[in-house]
Tab-separated table of C-alpha atoms in Angstrom:
chain	number	residue	atom	x	y	z
A	806	PHE	CA	0.000	0.000	0.000
A	807	ALA	CA	1.103	3.575	-0.610
A	808	TYR	CA	-0.260	7.058	0.022
A	809	CYS	CA	-0.766	9.246	-3.061
A	810	ASP	CA	-1.473	12.940	-2.572
A	811	PRO	CA	-3.898	15.039	-4.679
A	812	GLU	CA	-1.045	16.206	-6.959
A	813	GLY	CA	-0.296	12.626	-8.037
A	814	TYR	CA	2.782	12.126	-5.864
A	815	THR	CA	3.472	8.842	-4.083
A	816	VAL	CA	4.689	9.737	-0.602
A	817	ILE	CA	7.974	8.085	0.390
A	818	GLU	CA	8.278	9.637	3.824
A	819	ARG	CA	6.215	11.818	6.097
A	820	ARG	CA	7.268	13.070	9.539
A	821	PHE	CA	5.576	15.817	11.500
A	822	ASP	CA	5.075	15.016	15.186
A	823	GLY	CA	7.626	12.457	16.381
A	824	SER	CA	4.986	9.755	16.940
A	825	VAL	CA	6.976	7.121	14.985
A	826	ASP	CA	10.566	6.266	15.877
A	827	PHE	CA	12.793	6.488	12.776
A	828	TYR	CA	15.882	5.060	14.532
A	829	ARG	CA	15.375	1.624	13.045
A	830	PRO	CA	17.295	-1.289	11.547
A	831	TRP	CA	18.019	-1.986	7.869
A	832	GLU	CA	15.139	-4.447	7.462
A	833	ASP	CA	12.582	-1.837	8.619
A	834	TYR	CA	13.893	0.731	6.144
A	835	SER	CA	13.931	-1.908	3.410
A	836	GLY	CA	10.311	-2.987	3.964
A	837	GLY	CA	8.756	0.209	5.306
A	838	PHE	CA	7.120	1.157	8.595
A	839	GLY	CA	4.693	3.535	10.266
A	840	TYR	CA	1.098	4.431	9.430
A	841	LEU	CA	-0.125	5.827	6.104
A	842	SER	CA	-2.477	8.115	8.048
A	843	GLY	CA	0.437	9.490	10.098
A	844	GLU	CA	4.213	9.270	10.021
A	845	PHE	CA	5.717	6.589	7.794
A	846	TRP	CA	8.520	5.390	5.519
A	847	LEU	CA	7.360	3.630	2.329
A	848	GLY	CA	10.279	1.213	2.185
A	849	LEU	CA	13.445	1.266	0.090
A	850	GLN	CA	12.514	-1.897	-1.798
A	851	ASN	CA	9.189	-0.336	-2.829
A	852	VAL	CA	10.900	2.883	-3.877
A	853	HIS	CA	13.470	0.880	-5.840
A	854	LEU	CA	10.754	-0.998	-7.739
A	855	ILE	CA	8.819	2.188	-8.561
A	856	THR	CA	11.817	4.297	-9.571
A	857	ASN	CA	13.273	1.609	-11.780
A	858	SER	CA	10.033	0.943	-13.649
A	859	GLN	CA	9.512	4.510	-14.908
A	860	PRO	CA	11.177	7.931	-14.601
A	861	GLN	CA	10.405	9.769	-11.365
A	862	GLU	CA	10.607	13.333	-10.121
A	863	LEU	CA	11.384	13.777	-6.416
A	864	ARG	CA	9.896	16.623	-4.388
A	865	VAL	CA	11.082	17.310	-0.840
A	866	GLU	CA	9.179	19.678	1.453
A	867	VAL	CA	10.626	20.566	4.852
A	868	PHE	CA	9.503	22.978	7.551
A	869	ASP	CA	11.890	24.570	10.006
A	870	TRP	CA	10.946	25.246	13.636
A	871	ASN	CA	9.516	28.659	12.611
A	872	ASN	CA	7.165	26.867	10.164
A	873	ILE	CA	8.979	28.238	7.112
A	874	LEU	CA	8.554	25.895	4.138
A	875	TYR	CA	11.548	24.961	1.970
A	876	THR	CA	11.080	22.857	-1.157
A	877	GLN	CA	13.428	21.111	-3.559
A	878	VAL	CA	12.523	19.279	-6.767
A	879	TYR	CA	14.888	16.848	-8.496
A	880	GLU	CA	14.665	15.127	-11.854
A	881	ASP	CA	15.510	11.519	-12.627
A	882	PHE	CA	15.229	10.126	-9.084
A	883	GLN	CA	16.142	6.464	-8.683
A	884	VAL	CA	17.028	4.127	-5.845
A	885	GLY	CA	19.316	1.191	-6.542
A	886	SER	CA	18.681	-2.404	-5.525
A	887	ARG	CA	19.308	-4.017	-2.163
A	888	ASP	CA	22.576	-5.411	-3.574
A	889	ASP	CA	23.565	-1.786	-4.301
A	890	ASN	CA	22.693	-0.803	-0.690
A	891	TYR	CA	19.690	1.102	-2.102
A	892	ALA	CA	22.046	3.756	-3.468
A	893	LEU	CA	20.554	7.144	-4.312
A	894	TYR	CA	20.755	8.248	-7.955
A	895	ILE	CA	19.541	11.774	-8.487
A	896	GLY	CA	19.436	14.169	-11.410
A	897	ASN	CA	19.565	17.957	-11.318
A	898	MET	CA	17.716	20.068	-8.804
A	899	THR	CA	15.196	21.778	-11.097
A	900	ASP	CA	13.366	23.962	-8.586
A	901	GLY	CA	13.527	24.896	-4.962
A	902	ASP	CA	15.060	26.783	-2.109
A	903	GLY	CA	18.626	26.793	-0.867
A	904	ASP	CA	21.508	24.496	-1.611
A	905	ASN	CA	21.277	21.315	-3.658
A	906	VAL	CA	21.191	19.009	-0.637
A	907	LEU	CA	20.891	15.665	-2.424
A	908	GLY	CA	23.225	16.261	-5.384
A	909	PRO	CA	26.436	15.476	-3.458
A	910	LEU	CA	24.874	12.188	-2.303
A	911	ASN	CA	24.538	10.798	-5.841
A	912	GLY	CA	25.606	7.138	-5.732
A	913	GLN	CA	25.615	7.038	-1.906
A	914	GLY	CA	24.333	3.852	-0.238
A	915	PHE	CA	21.673	4.016	2.480
A	916	THR	CA	22.916	3.815	6.084
A	917	THR	CA	21.182	2.476	9.182
A	918	TYR	CA	22.709	1.743	12.578
A	919	ASP	CA	23.147	-1.917	11.596
A	920	ASN	CA	24.238	-1.415	7.957
A	921	ASP	CA	26.875	1.285	7.628
A	922	ASN	CA	27.361	2.643	4.094
A	923	ASP	CA	28.435	6.206	4.860
A	924	ASP	CA	31.870	7.678	4.228
A	925	TRP	CA	32.742	8.322	7.881
A	926	TYR	CA	35.382	5.780	8.802
A	927	VAL	CA	35.466	6.592	12.521
A	928	ASN	CA	31.866	5.664	13.258
A	929	ASN	CA	28.384	5.323	11.766
A	930	CYS	CA	26.431	8.504	10.914
A	931	ALA	CA	23.105	6.757	11.616
A	932	ILE	CA	24.250	6.116	15.179
A	933	GLN	CA	25.567	9.675	15.470
A	934	HIS	CA	22.182	11.162	14.446
A	935	GLN	CA	19.989	8.314	15.762
A	936	GLY	CA	18.351	8.031	12.360
A	937	ALA	CA	19.066	6.670	8.867
A	938	PHE	CA	19.425	8.101	5.354
A	939	TRP	CA	21.805	8.388	2.428
A	940	LEU	CA	24.491	9.691	4.772
A	941	GLN	CA	27.848	10.738	3.465
A	942	ASN	CA	29.788	12.390	6.266
A	943	CYS	CA	27.204	13.023	8.990
A	944	GLY	CA	26.348	16.561	7.898
A	945	PHE	CA	22.586	16.109	8.211
A	946	ASP	CA	19.866	13.484	8.683
A	947	PRO	CA	16.153	14.148	8.080
A	948	ASN	CA	15.394	10.853	9.823
A	949	GLY	CA	17.279	11.781	12.980
A	950	ARG	CA	15.670	12.411	16.345
A	951	TRP	CA	12.532	14.538	16.290
A	952	CYS	CA	13.707	17.400	18.483
A	953	GLU	CA	14.902	20.985	18.198
A	954	GLY	CA	18.641	21.623	18.216
A	955	GLU	CA	21.856	19.903	17.231
A	956	ARG	CA	21.821	16.265	16.128
A	957	CYS	CA	18.092	16.437	15.500
A	958	MET	CA	16.193	16.171	12.213
A	959	SER	CA	17.870	18.384	9.638
A	960	TRP	CA	17.922	19.106	5.921
A	961	GLY	CA	21.261	20.510	4.898
A	962	GLU	CA	21.898	23.342	7.370
A	963	ILE	CA	18.212	23.657	8.371
A	964	ASN	CA	16.902	22.124	11.599
A	965	ILE	CA	13.472	20.796	10.699
A	966	HIS	CA	10.412	19.424	12.448
A	967	ARG	CA	8.473	18.263	9.399
A	968	ILE	CA	9.409	16.551	6.131
A	969	VAL	CA	7.552	15.067	3.198
A	970	MET	CA	9.492	13.276	0.453
A	971	LYS	CA	7.403	12.247	-2.527
A	972	MET	CA	7.792	11.116	-6.120
A	973	ARG	CA	5.729	11.068	-9.270
A	974	HIS	CA	6.062	9.860	-12.817
A	975	SER	CA	8.066	12.315	-14.896
A	976	VAL	CA	6.879	12.472	-18.477
A	977	SER	CA	9.507	15.048	-19.460
A	978	ASN	CA	12.461	12.826	-18.570
A	979	PRO	CA	12.801	9.557	-20.488
A	980	ARG	CA	14.270	6.729	-18.418
A	981	LYS	CA	18.019	6.791	-18.343
A	982	PRO	CA	19.896	3.696	-17.260
A	983	LEU	CA	21.367	3.767	-13.773
A	984	PRO	CA	24.646	5.644	-13.960
A	985	ASN	CA	27.786	3.583	-14.115
A	986	LEU	CA	29.399	5.473	-11.255
A	987	PRO	CA	32.746	4.297	-9.964
A	988	ARG	CA	32.218	2.107	-6.936
A	989	LYS	CA	33.615	3.359	-3.689
A	990	PRO	CA	36.747	1.478	-2.691
A	991	THR	CA	36.048	-1.279	-0.247
A	992	THR	CA	37.426	-0.477	3.163
A	993	PRO	CA	37.599	-2.739	6.168
A	994	ARG	CA	34.353	-2.717	8.111
A	995	LYS	CA	34.279	-0.496	11.137
A	996	PRO	CA	34.228	-2.324	14.431
A	997	LYS	CA	30.758	-2.694	15.881
A	998	ILE	CA	30.007	-0.465	18.846
A	999	SER	CA	28.749	-2.393	21.844
């Protein structure tokens, strides 16, 4: 099941009141969790299947703690397979406010506290933020703790209390094959934190 809004977007994620804990393991993020009528995550496997069947546009809407809305729209949004650690593949930011937050994460695998695919060798960004996302070097995490202040939900440099990520079929962008990006060099796994 999925939630589609009146504009034809399939909602990937919705957070607005902290009622659902987003500090979850890999399997939860793979399959999805939460309540379609409230806060939820659609599931990386579902997003992978949708984004690889037809071209998708991604729209992200976040609200800061002063209820100011920031939006970003990206073309050619895809999520890789489980074998690819559900890597994010994203086209250009075509509309929106502020910095291109997702562009630098192109090709980045998804990180949870029990499946570390970020670029921070010292630790795991999902543990640092108590969340999960396509985390590169722990700069931000929209799935972090729902609170105001440092190490809470954030989008780029903005501390947020509400996020909606959604996708819809993009007629203007024909399907491009997944980019053949160079794979990140394999490094020894970080020791598990007890």
